[in-house]
mmCIF file of C-alpha atoms and ligand atoms in Angstrom:
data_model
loop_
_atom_site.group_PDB
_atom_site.id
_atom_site.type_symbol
_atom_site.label_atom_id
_atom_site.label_comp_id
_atom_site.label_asym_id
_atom_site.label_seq_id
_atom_site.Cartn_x
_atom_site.Cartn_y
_atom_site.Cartn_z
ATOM 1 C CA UNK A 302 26.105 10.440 -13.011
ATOM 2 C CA UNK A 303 25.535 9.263 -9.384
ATOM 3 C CA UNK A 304 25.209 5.567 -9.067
ATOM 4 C CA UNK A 305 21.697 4.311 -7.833
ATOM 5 C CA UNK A 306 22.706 0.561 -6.719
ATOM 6 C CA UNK A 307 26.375 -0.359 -5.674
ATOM 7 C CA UNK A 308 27.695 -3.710 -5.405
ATOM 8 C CA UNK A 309 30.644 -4.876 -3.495
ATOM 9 C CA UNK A 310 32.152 -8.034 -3.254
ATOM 10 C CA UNK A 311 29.120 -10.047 -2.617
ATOM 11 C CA UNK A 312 28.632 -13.338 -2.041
ATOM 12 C CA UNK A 313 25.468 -15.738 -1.128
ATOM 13 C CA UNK A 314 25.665 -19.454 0.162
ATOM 14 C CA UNK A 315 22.557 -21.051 1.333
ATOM 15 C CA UNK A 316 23.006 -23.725 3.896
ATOM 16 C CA UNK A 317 20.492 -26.460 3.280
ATOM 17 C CA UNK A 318 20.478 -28.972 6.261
ATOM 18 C CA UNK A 319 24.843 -30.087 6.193
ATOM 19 C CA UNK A 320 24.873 -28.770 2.566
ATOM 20 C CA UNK A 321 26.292 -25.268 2.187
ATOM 21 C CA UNK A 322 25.857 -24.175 -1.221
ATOM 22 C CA UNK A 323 27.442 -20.576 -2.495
ATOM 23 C CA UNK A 324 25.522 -19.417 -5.830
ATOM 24 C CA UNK A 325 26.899 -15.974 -6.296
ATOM 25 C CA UNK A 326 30.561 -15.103 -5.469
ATOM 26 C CA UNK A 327 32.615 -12.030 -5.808
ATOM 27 C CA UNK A 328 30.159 -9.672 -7.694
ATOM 28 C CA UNK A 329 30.678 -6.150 -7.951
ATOM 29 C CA UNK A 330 29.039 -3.691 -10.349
ATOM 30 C CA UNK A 331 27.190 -0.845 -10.209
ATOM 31 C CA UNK A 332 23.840 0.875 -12.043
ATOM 32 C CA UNK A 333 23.974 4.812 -12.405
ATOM 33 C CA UNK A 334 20.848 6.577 -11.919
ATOM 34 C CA UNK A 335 18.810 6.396 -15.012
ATOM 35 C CA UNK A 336 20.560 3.973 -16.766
ATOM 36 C CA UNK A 337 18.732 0.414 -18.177
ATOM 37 C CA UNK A 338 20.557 -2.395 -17.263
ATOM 38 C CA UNK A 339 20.079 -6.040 -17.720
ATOM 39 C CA UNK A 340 21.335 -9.157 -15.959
ATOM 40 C CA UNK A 341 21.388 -12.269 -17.874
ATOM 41 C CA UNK A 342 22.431 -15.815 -17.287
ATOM 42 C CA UNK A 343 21.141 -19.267 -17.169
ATOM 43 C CA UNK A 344 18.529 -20.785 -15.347
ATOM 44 C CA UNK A 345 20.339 -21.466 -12.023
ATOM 45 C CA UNK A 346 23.493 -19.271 -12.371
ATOM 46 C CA UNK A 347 21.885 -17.032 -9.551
ATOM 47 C CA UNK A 348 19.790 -14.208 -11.411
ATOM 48 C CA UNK A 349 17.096 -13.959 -8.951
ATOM 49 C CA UNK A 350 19.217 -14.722 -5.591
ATOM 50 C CA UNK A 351 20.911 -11.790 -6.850
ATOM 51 C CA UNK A 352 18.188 -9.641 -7.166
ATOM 52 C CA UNK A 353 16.801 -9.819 -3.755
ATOM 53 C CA UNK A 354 20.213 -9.154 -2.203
ATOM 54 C CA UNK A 355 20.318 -5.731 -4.616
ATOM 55 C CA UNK A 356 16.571 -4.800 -3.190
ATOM 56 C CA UNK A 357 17.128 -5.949 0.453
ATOM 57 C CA UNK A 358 14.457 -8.834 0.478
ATOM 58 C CA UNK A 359 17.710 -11.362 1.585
ATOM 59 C CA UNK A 360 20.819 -10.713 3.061
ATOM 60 C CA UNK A 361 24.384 -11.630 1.629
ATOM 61 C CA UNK A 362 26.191 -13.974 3.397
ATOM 62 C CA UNK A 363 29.543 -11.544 2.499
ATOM 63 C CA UNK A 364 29.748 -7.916 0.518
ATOM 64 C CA UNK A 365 28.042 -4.391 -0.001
ATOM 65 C CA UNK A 366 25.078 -3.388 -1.379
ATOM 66 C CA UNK A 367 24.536 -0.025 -1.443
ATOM 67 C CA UNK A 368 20.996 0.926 -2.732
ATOM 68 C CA UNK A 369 19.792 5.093 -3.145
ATOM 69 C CA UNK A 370 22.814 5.682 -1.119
ATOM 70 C CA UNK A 371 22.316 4.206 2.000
ATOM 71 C CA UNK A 372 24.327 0.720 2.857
ATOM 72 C CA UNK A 373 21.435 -1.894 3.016
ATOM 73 C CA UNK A 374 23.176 -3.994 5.999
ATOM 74 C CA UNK A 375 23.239 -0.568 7.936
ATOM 75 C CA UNK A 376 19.276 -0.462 8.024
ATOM 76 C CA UNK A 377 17.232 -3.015 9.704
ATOM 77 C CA UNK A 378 14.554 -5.215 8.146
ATOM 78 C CA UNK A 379 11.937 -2.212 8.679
ATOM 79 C CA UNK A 380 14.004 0.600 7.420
ATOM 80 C CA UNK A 381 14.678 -1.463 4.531
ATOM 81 C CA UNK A 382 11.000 -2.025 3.946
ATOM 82 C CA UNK A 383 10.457 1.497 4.109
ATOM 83 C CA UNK A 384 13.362 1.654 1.305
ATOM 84 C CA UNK A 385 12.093 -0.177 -0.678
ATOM 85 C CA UNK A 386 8.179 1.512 -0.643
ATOM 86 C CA UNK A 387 9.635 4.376 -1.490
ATOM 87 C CA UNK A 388 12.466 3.457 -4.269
ATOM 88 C CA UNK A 389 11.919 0.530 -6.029
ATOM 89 C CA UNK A 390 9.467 -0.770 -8.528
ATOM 90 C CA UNK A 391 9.003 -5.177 -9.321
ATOM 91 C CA UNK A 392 7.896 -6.948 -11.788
ATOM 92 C CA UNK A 393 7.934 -10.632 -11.745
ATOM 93 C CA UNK A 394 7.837 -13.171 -14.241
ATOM 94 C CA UNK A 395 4.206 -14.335 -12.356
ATOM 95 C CA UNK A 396 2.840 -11.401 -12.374
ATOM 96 C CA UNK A 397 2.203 -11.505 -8.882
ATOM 97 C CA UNK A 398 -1.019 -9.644 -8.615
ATOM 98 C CA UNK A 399 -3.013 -10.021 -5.627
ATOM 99 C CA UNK A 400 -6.792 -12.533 -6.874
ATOM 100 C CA UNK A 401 -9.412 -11.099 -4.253
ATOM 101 C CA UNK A 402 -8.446 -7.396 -5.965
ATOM 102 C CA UNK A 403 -9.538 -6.188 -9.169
ATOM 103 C CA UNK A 404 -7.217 -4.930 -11.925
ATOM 104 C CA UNK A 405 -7.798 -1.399 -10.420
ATOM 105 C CA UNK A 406 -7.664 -2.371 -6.934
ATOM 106 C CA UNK A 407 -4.152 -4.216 -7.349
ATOM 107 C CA UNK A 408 -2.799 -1.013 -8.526
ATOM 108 C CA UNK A 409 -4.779 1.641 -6.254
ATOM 109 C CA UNK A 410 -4.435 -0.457 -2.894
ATOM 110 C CA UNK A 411 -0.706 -0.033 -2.605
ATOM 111 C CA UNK A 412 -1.263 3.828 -3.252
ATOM 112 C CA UNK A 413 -4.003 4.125 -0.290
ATOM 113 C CA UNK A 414 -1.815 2.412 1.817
ATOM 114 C CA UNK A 415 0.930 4.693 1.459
ATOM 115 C CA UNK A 416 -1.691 7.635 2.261
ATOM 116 C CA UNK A 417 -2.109 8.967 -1.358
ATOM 117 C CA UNK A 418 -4.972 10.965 -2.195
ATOM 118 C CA UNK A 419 -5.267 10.648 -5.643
ATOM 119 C CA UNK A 420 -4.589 6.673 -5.403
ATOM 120 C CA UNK A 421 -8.289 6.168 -7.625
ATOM 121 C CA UNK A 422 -7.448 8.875 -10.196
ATOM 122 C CA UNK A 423 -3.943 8.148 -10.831
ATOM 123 C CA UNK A 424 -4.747 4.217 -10.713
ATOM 124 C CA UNK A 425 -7.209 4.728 -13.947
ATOM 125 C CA UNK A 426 -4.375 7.096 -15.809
ATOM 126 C CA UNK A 427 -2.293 4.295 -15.714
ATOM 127 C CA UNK A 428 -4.517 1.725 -16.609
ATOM 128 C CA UNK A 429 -5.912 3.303 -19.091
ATOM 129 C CA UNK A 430 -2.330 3.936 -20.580
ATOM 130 C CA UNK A 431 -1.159 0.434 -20.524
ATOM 131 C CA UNK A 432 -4.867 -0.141 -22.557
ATOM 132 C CA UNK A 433 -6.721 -1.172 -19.611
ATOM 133 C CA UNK A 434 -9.506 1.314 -19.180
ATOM 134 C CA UNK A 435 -11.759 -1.346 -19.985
ATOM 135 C CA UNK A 436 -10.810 -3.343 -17.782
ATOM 136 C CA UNK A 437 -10.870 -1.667 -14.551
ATOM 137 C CA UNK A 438 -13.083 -4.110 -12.355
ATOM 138 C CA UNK A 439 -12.073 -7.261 -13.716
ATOM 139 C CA UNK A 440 -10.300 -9.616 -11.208
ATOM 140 C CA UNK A 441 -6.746 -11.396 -12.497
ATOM 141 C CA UNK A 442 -8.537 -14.834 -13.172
ATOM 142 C CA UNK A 443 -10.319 -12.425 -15.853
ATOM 143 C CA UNK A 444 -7.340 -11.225 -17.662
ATOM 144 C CA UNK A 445 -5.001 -13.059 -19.993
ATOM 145 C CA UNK A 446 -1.138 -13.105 -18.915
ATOM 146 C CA UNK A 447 -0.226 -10.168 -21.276
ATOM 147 C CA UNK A 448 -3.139 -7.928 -19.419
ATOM 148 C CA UNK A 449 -1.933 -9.379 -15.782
ATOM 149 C CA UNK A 450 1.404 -8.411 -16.669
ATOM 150 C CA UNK A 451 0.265 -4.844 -17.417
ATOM 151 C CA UNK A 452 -1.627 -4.359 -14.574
ATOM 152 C CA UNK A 453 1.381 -5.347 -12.961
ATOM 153 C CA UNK A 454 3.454 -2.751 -14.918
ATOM 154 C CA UNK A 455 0.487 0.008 -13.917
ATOM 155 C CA UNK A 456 1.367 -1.271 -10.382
ATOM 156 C CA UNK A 457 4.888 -1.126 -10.434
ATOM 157 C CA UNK A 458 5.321 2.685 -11.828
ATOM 158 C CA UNK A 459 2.338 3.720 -9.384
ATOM 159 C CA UNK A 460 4.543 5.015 -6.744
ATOM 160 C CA UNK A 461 7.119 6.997 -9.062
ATOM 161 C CA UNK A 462 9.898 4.029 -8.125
ATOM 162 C CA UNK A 463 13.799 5.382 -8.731
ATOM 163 C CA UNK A 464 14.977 1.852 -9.402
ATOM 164 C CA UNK A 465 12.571 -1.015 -11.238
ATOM 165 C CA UNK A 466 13.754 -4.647 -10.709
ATOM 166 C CA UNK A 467 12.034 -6.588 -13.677
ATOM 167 C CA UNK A 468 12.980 -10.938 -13.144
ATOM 168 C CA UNK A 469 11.954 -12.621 -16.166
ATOM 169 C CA UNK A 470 8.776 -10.350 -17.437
ATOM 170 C CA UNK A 471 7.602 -12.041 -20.137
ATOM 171 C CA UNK A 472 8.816 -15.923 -19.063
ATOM 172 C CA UNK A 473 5.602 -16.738 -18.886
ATOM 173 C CA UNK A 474 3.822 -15.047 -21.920
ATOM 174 C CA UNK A 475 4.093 -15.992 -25.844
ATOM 175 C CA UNK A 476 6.897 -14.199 -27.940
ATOM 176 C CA UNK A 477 4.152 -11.601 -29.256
ATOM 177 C CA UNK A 478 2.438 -10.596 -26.103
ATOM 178 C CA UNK A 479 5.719 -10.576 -24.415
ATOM 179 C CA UNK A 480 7.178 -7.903 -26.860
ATOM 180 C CA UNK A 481 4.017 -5.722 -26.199
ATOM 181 C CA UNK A 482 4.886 -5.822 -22.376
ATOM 182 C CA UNK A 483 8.510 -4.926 -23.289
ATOM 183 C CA UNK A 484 7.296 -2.237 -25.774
ATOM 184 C CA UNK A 485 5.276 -0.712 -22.946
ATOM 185 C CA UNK A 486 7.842 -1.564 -20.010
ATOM 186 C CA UNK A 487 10.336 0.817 -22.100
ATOM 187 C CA UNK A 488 7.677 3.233 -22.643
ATOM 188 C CA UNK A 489 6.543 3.694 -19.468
ATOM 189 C CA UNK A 490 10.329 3.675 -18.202
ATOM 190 C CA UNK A 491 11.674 6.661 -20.714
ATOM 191 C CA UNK A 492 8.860 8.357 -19.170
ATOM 192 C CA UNK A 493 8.808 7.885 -16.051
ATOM 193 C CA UNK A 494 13.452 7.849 -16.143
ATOM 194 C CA UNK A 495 13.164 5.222 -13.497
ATOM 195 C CA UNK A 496 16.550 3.316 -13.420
ATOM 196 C CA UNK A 497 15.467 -0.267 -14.885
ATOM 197 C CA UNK A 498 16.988 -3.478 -14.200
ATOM 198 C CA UNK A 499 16.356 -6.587 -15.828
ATOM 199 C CA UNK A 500 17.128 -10.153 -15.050
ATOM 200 C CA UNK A 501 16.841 -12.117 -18.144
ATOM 201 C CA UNK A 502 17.650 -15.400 -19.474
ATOM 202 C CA UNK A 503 17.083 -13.589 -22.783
ATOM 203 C CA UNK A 504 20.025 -12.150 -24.675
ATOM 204 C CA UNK A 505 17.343 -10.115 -27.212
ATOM 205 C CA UNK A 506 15.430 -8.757 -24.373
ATOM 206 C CA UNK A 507 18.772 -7.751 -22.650
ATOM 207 C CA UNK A 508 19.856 -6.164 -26.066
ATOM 208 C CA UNK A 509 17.173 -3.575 -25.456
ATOM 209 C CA UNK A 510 18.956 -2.088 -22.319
ATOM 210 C CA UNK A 511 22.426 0.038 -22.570
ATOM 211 C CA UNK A 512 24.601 -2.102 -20.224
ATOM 212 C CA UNK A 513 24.425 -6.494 -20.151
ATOM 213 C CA UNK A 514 26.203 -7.905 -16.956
ATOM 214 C CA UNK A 515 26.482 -11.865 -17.629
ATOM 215 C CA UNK A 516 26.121 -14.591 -14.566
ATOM 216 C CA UNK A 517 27.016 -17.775 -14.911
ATOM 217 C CA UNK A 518 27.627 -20.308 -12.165
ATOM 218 C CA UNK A 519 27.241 -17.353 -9.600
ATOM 219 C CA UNK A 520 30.393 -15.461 -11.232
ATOM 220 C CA UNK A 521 30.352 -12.615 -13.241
ATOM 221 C CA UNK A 522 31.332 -13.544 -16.762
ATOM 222 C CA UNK A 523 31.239 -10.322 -18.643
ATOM 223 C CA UNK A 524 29.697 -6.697 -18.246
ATOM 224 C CA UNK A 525 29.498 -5.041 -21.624
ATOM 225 C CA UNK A 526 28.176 -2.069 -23.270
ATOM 226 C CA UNK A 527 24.771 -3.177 -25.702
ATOM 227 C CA UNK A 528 25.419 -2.996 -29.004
ATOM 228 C CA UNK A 529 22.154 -1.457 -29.705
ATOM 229 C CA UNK A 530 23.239 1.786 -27.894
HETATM 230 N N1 ADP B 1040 16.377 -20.495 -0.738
HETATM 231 C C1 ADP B 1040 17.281 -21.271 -1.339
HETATM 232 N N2 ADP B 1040 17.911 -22.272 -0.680
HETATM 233 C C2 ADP B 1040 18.842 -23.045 -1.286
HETATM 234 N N3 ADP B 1040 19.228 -22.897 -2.561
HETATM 235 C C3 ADP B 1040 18.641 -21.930 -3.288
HETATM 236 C C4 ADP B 1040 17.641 -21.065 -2.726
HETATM 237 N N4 ADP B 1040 17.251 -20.182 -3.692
HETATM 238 C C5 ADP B 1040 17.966 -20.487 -4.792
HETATM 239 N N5 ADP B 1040 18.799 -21.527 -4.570
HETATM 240 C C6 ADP B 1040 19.762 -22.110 -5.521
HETATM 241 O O1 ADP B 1040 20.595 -21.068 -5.959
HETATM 242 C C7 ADP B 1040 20.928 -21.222 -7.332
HETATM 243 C C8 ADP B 1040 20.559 -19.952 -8.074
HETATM 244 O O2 ADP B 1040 19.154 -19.804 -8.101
HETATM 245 P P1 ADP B 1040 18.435 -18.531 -8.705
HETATM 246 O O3 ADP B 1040 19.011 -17.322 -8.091
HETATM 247 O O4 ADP B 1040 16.974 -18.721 -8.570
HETATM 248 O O5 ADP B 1040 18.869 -18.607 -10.236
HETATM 249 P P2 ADP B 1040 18.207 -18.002 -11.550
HETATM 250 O O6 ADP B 1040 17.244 -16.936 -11.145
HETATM 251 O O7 ADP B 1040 19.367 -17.497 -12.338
HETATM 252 O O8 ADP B 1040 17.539 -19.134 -12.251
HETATM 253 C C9 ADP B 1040 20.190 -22.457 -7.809
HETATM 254 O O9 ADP B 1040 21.098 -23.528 -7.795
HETATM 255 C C10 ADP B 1040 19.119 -22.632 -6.791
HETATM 256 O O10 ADP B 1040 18.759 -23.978 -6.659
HETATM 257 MG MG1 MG B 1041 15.270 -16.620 -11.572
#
């Protein structure tokens, strides 16, 4: 199986005023296409630095990343905009859906913007199959956290993404409603057999996907097969 997202060597250090700080250092891995995958580590041992290096939203300050096939520091910040539109999914642990938009809005405006005719219908399908349907007009100050995050999961699998980057999905929703977004995350990934990444804190979560790469302190500590598979 082809891999979908390389990593080579990389290494990030943030330079805050004199203070030069390094949080990840000599990571390499890699995802093949299809595969789940989930990063896990403590708070601070660079989880979501990481993740924006692997989807091109920062730059390392040394190493590879190699993401669909194409070496991200080859591409400029516009190419790897366009990348990214095209290839990967997010889901964030704030749900990050946009307040002036309604439920189906958040999901449809994306599609319109990339020019796709059936943005409307194919906004409702997905809605409606994360249990939304009633829901459709109802801004995200009018949903709980559990039916934010779904919208945000109808968002993210709008655009048919090859890799999903999920940080921290259900940090900010009770154990129950967090499962259901997990339950449906899965769902909508066998589906859909979008590569999916998650970045965890959560070694039951990361149980759930077939490979667990550990952080801590910015260092690999172990990659493993999951039990579970
Ligand atoms: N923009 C930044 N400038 C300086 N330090 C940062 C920045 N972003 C993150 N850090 C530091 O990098 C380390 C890793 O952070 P982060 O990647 O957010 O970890 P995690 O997601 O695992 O909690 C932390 O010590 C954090 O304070
Ligand atoms: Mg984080």
């Amino acid at each position: 199986m082809p891999n979908i997202l390389k990593i080579t060597g990389l290494e990030k250090t943030y330079n805050s005023g004199s203070k030069e700080l390094t949080v990840l250092k000599n990571i390499n891995f890699e995802i093949q296409k299809g595969e789940t995958f989930s990063i896990i580590g403590p708070s601070g041992s660079g989880k979501t630095t990481l993740l924006g290096l692997c989807a091109g939203l920062d730059q390392p300050s040394a190493g590879q990343v190699e993401l669909c096939g194409q070496n991200l520091s080859d591409l400029n910040e516009d190419q790897r905009a366009q990348l990214r539109n095209k290839e990967v999914g997010f889901i964030f642990q704030n749900f990050q859906l946009l307040p002036t938009l309604s439920a189906l809005e958040n999901v449809s405006v994306p599609l319109e913007l990339q020019g796709n005719p059936q943005a409307e219908a194919k906004s409702k399908a997905l809605l409606e199959k994360v249990g939304l349907g009633s829901r459709l007009d109802h801004y995200p100050s009018q949903l709980s956290g559990g039916e934010q995050q779904r919208v945000a999961l109808a968002r993210a699998f709008s655009n048919a993404p090859s890799i999903l980057f999920a940080d921290e999905p259900t940090g900010n929703l009770d154990e129950e409603t967090g499962n259901k977004v997990i339950e449906l995350l899965f769902e909508l990934n066998r589906e859909a057999g979008t590569t999916l990444v998650i970045i965890s804190h959560d070694l039951e979560l990361a149980r759930k996907t077939q490979h667990i790469l550990r952080l801590k302190g910015g260092q690999i500590l172990t990659e493993e097969s999951s039990i579970a598979h």
